[in-house]
mmCIF file of C-alpha atoms in Angstrom:
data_model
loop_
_atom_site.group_PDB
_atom_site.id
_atom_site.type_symbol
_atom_site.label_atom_id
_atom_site.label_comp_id
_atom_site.label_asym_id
_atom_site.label_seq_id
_atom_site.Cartn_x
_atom_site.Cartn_y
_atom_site.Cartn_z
ATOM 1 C CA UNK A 17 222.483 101.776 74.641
ATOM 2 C CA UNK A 18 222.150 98.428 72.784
ATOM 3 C CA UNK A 19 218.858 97.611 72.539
ATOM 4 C CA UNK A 20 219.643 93.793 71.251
ATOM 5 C CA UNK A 21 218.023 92.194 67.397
ATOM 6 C CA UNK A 22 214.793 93.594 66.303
ATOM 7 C CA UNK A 23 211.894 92.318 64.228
ATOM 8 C CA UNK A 24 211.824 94.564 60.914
ATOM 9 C CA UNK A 25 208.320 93.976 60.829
ATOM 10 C CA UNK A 26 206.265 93.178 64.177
ATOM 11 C CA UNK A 27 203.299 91.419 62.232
ATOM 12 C CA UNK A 28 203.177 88.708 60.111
ATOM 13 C CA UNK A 29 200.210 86.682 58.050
ATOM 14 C CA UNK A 30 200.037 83.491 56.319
ATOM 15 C CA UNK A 31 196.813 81.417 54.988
ATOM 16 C CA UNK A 32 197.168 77.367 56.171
ATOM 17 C CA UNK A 33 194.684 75.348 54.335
ATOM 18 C CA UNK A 34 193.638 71.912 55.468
ATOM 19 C CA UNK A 35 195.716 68.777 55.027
ATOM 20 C CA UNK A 36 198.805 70.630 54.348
ATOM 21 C CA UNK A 37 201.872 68.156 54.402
ATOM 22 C CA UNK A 38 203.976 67.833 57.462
ATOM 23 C CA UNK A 39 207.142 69.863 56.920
ATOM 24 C CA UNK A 40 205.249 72.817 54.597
ATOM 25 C CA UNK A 41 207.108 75.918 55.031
ATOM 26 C CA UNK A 42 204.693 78.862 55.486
ATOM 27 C CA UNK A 43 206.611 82.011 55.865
ATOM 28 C CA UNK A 44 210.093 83.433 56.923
ATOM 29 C CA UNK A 45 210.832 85.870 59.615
ATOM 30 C CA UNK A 46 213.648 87.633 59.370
ATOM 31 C CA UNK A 47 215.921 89.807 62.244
ATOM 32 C CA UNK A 48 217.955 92.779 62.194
ATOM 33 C CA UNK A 49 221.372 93.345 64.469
ATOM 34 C CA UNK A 50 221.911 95.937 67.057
ATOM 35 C CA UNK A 51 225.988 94.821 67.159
ATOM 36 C CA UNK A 52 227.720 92.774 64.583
ATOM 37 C CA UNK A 53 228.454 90.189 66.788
ATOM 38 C CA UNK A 54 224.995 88.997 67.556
ATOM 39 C CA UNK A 55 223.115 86.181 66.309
ATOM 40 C CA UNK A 56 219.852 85.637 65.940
ATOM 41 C CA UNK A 57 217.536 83.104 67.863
ATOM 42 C CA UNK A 58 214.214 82.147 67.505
ATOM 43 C CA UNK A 59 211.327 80.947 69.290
ATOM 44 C CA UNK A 60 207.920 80.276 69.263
ATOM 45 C CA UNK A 61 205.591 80.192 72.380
ATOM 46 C CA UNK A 62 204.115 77.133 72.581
ATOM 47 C CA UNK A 63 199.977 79.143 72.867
ATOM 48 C CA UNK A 64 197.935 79.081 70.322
ATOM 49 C CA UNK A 65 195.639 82.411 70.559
ATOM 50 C CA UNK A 66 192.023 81.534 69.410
ATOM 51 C CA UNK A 67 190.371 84.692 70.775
ATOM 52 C CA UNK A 68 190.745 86.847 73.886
ATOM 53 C CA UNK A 69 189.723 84.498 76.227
ATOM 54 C CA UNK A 70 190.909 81.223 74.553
ATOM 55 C CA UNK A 71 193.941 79.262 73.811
ATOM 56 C CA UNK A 72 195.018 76.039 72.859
ATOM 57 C CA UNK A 73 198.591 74.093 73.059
ATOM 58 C CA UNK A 74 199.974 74.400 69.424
ATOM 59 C CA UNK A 75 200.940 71.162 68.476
ATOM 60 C CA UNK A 76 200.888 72.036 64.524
ATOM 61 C CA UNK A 77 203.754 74.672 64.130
ATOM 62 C CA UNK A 78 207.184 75.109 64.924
ATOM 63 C CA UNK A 79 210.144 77.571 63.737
ATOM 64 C CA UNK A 80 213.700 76.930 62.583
ATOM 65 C CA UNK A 81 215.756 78.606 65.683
ATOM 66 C CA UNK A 82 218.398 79.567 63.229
ATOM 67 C CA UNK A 83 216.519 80.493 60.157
ATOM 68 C CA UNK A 84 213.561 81.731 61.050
ATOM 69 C CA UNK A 85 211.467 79.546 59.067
ATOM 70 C CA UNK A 86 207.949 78.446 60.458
ATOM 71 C CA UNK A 87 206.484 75.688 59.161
ATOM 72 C CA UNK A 88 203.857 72.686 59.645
ATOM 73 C CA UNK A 89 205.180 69.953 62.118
ATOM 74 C CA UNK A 90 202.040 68.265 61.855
ATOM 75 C CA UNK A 91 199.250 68.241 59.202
ATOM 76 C CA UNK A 92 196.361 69.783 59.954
ATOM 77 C CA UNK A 93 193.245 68.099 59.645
ATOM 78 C CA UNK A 94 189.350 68.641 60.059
ATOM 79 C CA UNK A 95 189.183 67.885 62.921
ATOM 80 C CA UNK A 96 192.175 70.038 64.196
ATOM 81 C CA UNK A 97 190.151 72.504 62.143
ATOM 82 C CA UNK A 98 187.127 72.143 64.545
ATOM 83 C CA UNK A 99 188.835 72.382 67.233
ATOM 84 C CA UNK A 100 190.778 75.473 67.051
ATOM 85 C CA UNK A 101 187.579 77.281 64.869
ATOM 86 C CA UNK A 102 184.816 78.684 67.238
ATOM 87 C CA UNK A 103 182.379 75.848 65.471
ATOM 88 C CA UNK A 104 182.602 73.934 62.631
ATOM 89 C CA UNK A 105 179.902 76.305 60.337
ATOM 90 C CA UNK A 106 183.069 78.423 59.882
ATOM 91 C CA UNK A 107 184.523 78.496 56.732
ATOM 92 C CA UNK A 108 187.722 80.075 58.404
ATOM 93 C CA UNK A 109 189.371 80.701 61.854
ATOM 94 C CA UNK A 110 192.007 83.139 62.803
ATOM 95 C CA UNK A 111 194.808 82.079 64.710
ATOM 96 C CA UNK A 112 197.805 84.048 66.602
ATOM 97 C CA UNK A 113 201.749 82.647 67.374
ATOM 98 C CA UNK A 114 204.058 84.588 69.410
ATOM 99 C CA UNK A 115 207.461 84.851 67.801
ATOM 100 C CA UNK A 116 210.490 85.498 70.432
ATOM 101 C CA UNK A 117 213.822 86.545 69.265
ATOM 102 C CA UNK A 118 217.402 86.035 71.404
ATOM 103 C CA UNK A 119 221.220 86.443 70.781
ATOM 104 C CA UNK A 120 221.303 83.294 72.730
ATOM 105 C CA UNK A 121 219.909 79.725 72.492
ATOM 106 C CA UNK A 122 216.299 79.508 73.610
ATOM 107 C CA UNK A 123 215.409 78.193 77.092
ATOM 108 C CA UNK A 124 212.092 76.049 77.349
ATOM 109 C CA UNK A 125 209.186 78.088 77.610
ATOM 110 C CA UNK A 126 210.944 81.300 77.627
ATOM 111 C CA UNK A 127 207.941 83.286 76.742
ATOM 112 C CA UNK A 128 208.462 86.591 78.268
ATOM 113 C CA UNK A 129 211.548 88.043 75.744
ATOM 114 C CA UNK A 130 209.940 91.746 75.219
ATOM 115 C CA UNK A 131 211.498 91.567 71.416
ATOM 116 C CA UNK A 132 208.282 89.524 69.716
ATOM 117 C CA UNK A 133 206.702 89.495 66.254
ATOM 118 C CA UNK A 134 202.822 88.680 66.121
ATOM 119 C CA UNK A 135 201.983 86.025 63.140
ATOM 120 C CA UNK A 136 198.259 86.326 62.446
ATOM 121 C CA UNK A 137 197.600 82.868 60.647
ATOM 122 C CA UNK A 138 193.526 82.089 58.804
ATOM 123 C CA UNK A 139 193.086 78.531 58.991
ATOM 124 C CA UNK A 140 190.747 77.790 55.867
ATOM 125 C CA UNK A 141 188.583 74.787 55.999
ATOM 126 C CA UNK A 142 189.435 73.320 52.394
ATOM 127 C CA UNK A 143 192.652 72.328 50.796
ATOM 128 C CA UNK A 144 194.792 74.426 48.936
ATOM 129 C CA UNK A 145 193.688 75.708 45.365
ATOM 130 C CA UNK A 146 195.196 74.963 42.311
ATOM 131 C CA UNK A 147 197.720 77.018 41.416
ATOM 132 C CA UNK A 148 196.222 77.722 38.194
ATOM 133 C CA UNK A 149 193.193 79.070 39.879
ATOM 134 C CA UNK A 150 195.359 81.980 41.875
ATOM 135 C CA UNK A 151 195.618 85.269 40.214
ATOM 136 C CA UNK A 152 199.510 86.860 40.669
ATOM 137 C CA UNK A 153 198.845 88.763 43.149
ATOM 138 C CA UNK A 154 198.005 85.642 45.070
ATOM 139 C CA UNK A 155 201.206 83.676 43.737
ATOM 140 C CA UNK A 156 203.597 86.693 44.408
ATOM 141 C CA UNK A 157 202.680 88.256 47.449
ATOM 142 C CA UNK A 158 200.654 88.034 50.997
ATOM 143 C CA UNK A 159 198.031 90.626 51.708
ATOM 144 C CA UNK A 160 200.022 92.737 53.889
ATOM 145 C CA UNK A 161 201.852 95.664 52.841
ATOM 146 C CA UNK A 162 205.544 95.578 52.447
ATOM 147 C CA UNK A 163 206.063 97.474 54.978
ATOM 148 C CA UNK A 164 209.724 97.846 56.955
ATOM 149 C CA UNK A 165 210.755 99.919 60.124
ATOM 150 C CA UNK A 166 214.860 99.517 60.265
ATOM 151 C CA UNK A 167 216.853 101.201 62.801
ATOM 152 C CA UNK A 168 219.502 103.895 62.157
ATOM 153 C CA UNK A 169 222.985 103.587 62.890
ATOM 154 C CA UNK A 170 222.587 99.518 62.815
ATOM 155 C CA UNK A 171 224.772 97.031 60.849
ATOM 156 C CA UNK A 172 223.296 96.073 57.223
ATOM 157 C CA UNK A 173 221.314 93.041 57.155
ATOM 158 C CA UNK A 174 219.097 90.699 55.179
ATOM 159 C CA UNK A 175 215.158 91.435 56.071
ATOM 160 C CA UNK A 176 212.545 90.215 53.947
ATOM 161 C CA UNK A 177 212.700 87.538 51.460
ATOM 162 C CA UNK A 178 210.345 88.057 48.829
ATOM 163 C CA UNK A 179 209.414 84.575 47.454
ATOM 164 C CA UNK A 180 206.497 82.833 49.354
ATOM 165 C CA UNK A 181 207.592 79.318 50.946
ATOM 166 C CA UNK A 182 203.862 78.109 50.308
ATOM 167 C CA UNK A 183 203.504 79.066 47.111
ATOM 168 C CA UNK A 184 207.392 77.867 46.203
ATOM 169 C CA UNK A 185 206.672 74.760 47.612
ATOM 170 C CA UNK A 186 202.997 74.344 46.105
ATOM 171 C CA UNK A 187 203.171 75.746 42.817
ATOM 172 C CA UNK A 188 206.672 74.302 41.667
ATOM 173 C CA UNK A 189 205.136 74.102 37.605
ATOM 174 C CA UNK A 190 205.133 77.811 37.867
ATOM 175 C CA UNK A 191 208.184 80.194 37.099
ATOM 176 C CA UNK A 192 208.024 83.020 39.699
ATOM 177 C CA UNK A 193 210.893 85.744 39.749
ATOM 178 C CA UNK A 194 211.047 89.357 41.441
ATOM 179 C CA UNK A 195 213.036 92.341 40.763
ATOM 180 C CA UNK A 196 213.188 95.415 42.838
ATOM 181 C CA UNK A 197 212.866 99.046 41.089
ATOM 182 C CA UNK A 198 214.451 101.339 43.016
ATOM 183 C CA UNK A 199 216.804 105.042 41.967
ATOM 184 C CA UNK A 200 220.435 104.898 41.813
ATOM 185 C CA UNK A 201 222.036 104.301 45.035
ATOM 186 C CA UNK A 202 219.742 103.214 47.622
ATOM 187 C CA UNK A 203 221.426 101.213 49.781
ATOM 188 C CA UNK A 204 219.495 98.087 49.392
ATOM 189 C CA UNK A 205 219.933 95.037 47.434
ATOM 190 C CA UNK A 206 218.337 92.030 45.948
ATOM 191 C CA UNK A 207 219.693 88.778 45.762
ATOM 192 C CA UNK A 208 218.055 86.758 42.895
ATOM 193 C CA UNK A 209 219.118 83.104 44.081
ATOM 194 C CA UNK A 210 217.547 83.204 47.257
ATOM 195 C CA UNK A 211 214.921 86.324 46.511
ATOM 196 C CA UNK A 212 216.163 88.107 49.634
ATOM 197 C CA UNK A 213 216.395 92.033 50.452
ATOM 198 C CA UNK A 214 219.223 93.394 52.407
ATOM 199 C CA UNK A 215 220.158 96.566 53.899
ATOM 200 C CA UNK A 216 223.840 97.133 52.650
ATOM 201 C CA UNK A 217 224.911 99.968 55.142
ATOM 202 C CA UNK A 218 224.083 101.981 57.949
ATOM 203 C CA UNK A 219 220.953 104.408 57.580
ATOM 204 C CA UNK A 220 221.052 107.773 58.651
ATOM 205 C CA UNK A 221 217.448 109.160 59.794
ATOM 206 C CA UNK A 222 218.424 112.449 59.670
ATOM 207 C CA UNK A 223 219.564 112.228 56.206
ATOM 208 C CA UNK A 224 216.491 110.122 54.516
ATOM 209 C CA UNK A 225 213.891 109.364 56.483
ATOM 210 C CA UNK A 226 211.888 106.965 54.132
ATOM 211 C CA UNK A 227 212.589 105.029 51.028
ATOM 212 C CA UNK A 228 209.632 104.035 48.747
ATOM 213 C CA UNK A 229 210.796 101.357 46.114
ATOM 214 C CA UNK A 230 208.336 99.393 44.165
ATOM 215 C CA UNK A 231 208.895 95.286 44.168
ATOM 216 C CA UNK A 232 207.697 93.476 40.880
ATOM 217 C CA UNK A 233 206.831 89.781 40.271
ATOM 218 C CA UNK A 234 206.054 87.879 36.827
ATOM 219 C CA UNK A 235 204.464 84.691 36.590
ATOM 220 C CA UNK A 236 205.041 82.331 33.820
ATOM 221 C CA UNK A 237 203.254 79.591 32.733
ATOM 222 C CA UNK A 238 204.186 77.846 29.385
ATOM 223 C CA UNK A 239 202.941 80.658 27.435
ATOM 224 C CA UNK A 240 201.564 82.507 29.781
ATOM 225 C CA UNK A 241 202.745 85.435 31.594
ATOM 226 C CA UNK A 242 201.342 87.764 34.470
ATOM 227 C CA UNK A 243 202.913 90.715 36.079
ATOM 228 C CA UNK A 244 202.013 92.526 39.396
ATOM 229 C CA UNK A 245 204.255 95.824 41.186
ATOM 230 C CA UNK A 246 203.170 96.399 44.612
ATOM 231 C CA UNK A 247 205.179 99.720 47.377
ATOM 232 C CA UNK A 248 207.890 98.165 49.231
ATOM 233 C CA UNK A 249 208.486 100.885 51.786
ATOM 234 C CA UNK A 250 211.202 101.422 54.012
ATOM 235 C CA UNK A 251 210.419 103.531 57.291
ATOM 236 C CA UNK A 252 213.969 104.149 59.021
ATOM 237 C CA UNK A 253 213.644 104.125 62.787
ATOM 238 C CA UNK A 254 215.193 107.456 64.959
ATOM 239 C CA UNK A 255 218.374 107.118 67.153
ATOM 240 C CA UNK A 256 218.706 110.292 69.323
ATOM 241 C CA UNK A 257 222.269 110.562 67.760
ATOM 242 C CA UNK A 258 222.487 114.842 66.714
ATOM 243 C CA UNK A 259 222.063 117.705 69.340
ATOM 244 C CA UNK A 260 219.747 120.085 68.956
ATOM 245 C CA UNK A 261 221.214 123.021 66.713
ATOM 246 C CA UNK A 262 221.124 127.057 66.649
ATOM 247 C CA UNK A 263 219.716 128.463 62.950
ATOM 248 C CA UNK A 264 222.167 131.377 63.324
ATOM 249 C CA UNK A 265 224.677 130.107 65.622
ATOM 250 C CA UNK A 266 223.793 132.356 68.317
ATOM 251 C CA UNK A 267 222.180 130.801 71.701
ATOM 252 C CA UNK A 268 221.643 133.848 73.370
ATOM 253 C CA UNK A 269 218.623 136.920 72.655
ATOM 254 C CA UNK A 270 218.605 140.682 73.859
ATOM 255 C CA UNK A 271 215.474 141.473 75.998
ATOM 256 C CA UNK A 272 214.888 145.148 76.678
ATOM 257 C CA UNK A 273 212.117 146.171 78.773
ATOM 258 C CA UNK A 274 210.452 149.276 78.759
ATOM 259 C CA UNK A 275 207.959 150.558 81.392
ATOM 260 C CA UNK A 276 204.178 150.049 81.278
ATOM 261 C CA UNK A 277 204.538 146.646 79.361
ATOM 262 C CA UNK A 278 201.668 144.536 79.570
ATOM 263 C CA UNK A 279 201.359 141.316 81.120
ATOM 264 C CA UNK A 280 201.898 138.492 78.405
ATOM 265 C CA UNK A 281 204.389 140.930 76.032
ATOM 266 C CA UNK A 282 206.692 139.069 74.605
ATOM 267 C CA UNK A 283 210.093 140.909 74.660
ATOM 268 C CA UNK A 284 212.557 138.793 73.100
ATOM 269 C CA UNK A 285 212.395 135.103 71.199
ATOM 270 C CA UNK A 286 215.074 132.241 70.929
ATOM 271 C CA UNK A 287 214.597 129.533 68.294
ATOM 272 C CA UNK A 288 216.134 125.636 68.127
ATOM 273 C CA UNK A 289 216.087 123.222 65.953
ATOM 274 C CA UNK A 290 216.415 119.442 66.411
ATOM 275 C CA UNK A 291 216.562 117.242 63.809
ATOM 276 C CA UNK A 292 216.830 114.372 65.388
ATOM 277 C CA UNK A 293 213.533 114.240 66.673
ATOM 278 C CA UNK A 294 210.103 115.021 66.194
ATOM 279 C CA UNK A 295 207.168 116.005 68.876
ATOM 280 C CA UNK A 296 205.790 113.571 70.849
ATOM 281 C CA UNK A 297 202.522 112.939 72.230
ATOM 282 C CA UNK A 298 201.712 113.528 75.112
ATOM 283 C CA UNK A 299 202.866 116.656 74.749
ATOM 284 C CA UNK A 300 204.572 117.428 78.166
ATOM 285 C CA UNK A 301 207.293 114.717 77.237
ATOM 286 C CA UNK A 302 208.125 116.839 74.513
ATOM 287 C CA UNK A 303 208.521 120.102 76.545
ATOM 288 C CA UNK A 304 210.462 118.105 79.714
ATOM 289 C CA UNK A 305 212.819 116.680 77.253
ATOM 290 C CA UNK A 306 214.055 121.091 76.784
ATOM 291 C CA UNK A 307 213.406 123.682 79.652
ATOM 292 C CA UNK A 308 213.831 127.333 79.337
ATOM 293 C CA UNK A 309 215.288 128.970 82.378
ATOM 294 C CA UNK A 310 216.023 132.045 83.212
ATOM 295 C CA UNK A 311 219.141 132.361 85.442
ATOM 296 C CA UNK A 312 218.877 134.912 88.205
ATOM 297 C CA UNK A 313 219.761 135.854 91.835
ATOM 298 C CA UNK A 314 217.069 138.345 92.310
ATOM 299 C CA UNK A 315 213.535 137.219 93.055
ATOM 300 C CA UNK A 316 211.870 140.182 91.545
ATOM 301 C CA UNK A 317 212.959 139.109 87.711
ATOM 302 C CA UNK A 318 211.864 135.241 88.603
ATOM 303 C CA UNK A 319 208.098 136.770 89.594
ATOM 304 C CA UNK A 320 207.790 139.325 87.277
ATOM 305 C CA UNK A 321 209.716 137.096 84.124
ATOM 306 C CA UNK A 322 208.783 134.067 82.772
ATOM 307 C CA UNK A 323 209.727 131.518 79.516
ATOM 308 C CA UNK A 324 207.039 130.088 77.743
ATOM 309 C CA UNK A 325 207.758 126.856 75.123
ATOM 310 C CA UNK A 326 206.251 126.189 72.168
ATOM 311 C CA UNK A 327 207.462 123.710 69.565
ATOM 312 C CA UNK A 328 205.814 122.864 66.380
ATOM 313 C CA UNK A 329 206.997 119.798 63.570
ATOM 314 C CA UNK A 330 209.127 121.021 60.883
ATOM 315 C CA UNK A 331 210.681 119.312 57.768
ATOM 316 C CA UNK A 332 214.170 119.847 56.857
ATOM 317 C CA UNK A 333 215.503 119.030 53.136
ATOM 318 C CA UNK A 334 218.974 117.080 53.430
ATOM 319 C CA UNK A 335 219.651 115.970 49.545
ATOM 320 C CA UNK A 336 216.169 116.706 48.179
ATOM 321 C CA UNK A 337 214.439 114.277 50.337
ATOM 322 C CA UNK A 338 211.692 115.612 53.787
ATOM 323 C CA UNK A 339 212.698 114.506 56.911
ATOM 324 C CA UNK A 340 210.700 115.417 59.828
ATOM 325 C CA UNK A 341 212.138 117.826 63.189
ATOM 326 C CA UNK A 342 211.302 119.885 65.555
ATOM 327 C CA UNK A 343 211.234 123.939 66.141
ATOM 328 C CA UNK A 344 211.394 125.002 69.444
ATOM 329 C CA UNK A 345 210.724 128.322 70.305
ATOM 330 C CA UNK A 346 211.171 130.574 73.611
#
């Protein structure tokens, strides 16, 4: 089934400060394809979320539909400030936007796409610091983790661009440049012109089921120079794409059953792996996704038989790297 683009990340955050120039890019959101024909769309619902029981019309932000970009369409000022915060005492308010995502040119106020991002943005009442005054960390990356879920099975993409448009835009005296450290042959790339991270082929879950790389920045100024490594993790997503497999090969078990057994002997076990996925909670969708039958004519053997199910997690070693499964046992 093709489930349409996804969101690589489904939250995003971004500081605005006060009196921010019309036109300031604040962050990039980036989409991944189902099919290699799509194209992504975006949108942004035109509700600003101030709390749970308050919203205003956002008249300050807007997206690129193409690019993803959002950015300020309209500067905000103190007294935007005091109107969005709960009260002016605040030295900051939080803020949430609604990011929609299409294969097809938005309608207007199509607001009910089920593929969204959440962008979490802290409105801070005072204009931005000098550049000189943030510590790398600040310059090089947001406070969120880097943090990716990518399907399996999906074409390669382009899904996080590393360079902050705030800070590129702010801070244009300062040299910032990235490099991601990751072992031979992971199949991701870094593109140094536009600081962007792509997926270069089609991820197999049951293969790898997580890649940790680590993404470094350094700051120069004149003389100076500062250096910060955060995790950049990738998390690949499950397709239910392998069958559940036999350890042995054989799908059948001998029973023999002698007289005088007790209720609740067990006479005779079957075990199956799956790979593919792991258990799932509640646990009755786990056990209605396999059933254990036992096929019969006679009644007798169907009251005096029965299969019971248990399945635990497992992890299975494909090339030296844990990726979770399931044993099922009857």
């Amino acid at each position: 089934v093709a489930l349409g683009l996804y969101f690589p990340r489904r939250e995003y955050m971004e500081n605005v400060y006060i009196d921010g120039p019309a036109g300031m890019p604040l962050l990039r959101i980036h989409a991944l394809r189902d099919s290699h024909e799509e194209v992504a769309h975006f949108h942004l619902c035109q509700n600003l979320i101030i709390s749970r029981t308050r919203s205003h019309e956002n008249n300050w932000f807007q997206i690129r539909e193409k690019t993803g970009l959002l950015y300020l369409s309209k500067s905000l000022d103190r007294e935007d400030f005091n109107m969005l915060s709960v009260g002016n005492w605040m030295p900051l308010s939080k803020v949430m936007l609604y990011v929609f995502l299409s294969s097809h040119p938005f309608q207007e106020k199509e607001c009910d796409s089920a593929t969204r991002a959440t962008v979490f943005l802290s409105l801070i009442n005072a204009t931005a610091p000098a550049c000189s005054s943030l510590t790398a960390r600040q310059l090089c990356f947001t406070e969120m983790d880097l943090s990716f879920h990518i399907k399996e099975n999906k074409p390669p993409g382009t899904f996080h661009q590393l360079q902050l448009p705030s800070v590129h835009h702010l801070c244009q005296n300062l040299s910032i440049s990235y490099k991601l450290l990751a072992a031979e042959g992971v199949p991701f790339r870094y593109n140094e012109n536009t600081t962007s991270v792509r997926v270069t082929q089609r991820l197999d879950r049951e293969e790898r089921e997580r890649y940790e790389l680590i993404a470094k920045c350094t700051v120069r100024e004149g003389f100076r120079e500062m250096q910060v490594e955060v995790p950049f993790l990738v998390n690949v997503l499950d397709e239910d794409d392998s069958p559940p497999f036999l350890p042995n090969g054989t799908d059948t078990a001998d029973a023999v059953v002698e007289f005088n057994r007790k209720e609740g002997t067990v006479l005779s076990t079957l075990t199956v792996y799956d790979a593919d996925t792991t258990p799932i909670y509640p646990l009755e969708s786990s056990r209605r996704k396999y059933t254990g039958t036992i096929i019969t004519d006679d009644p007798w053997i169907s009251e005096t038989f029965r299969v019971e199910h248990i399945f635990d997690e497992i992890h299975f070693s494909p090339n030296g790297s844990q990726v979770r499964g399931t044993r099922h046992e009857y």
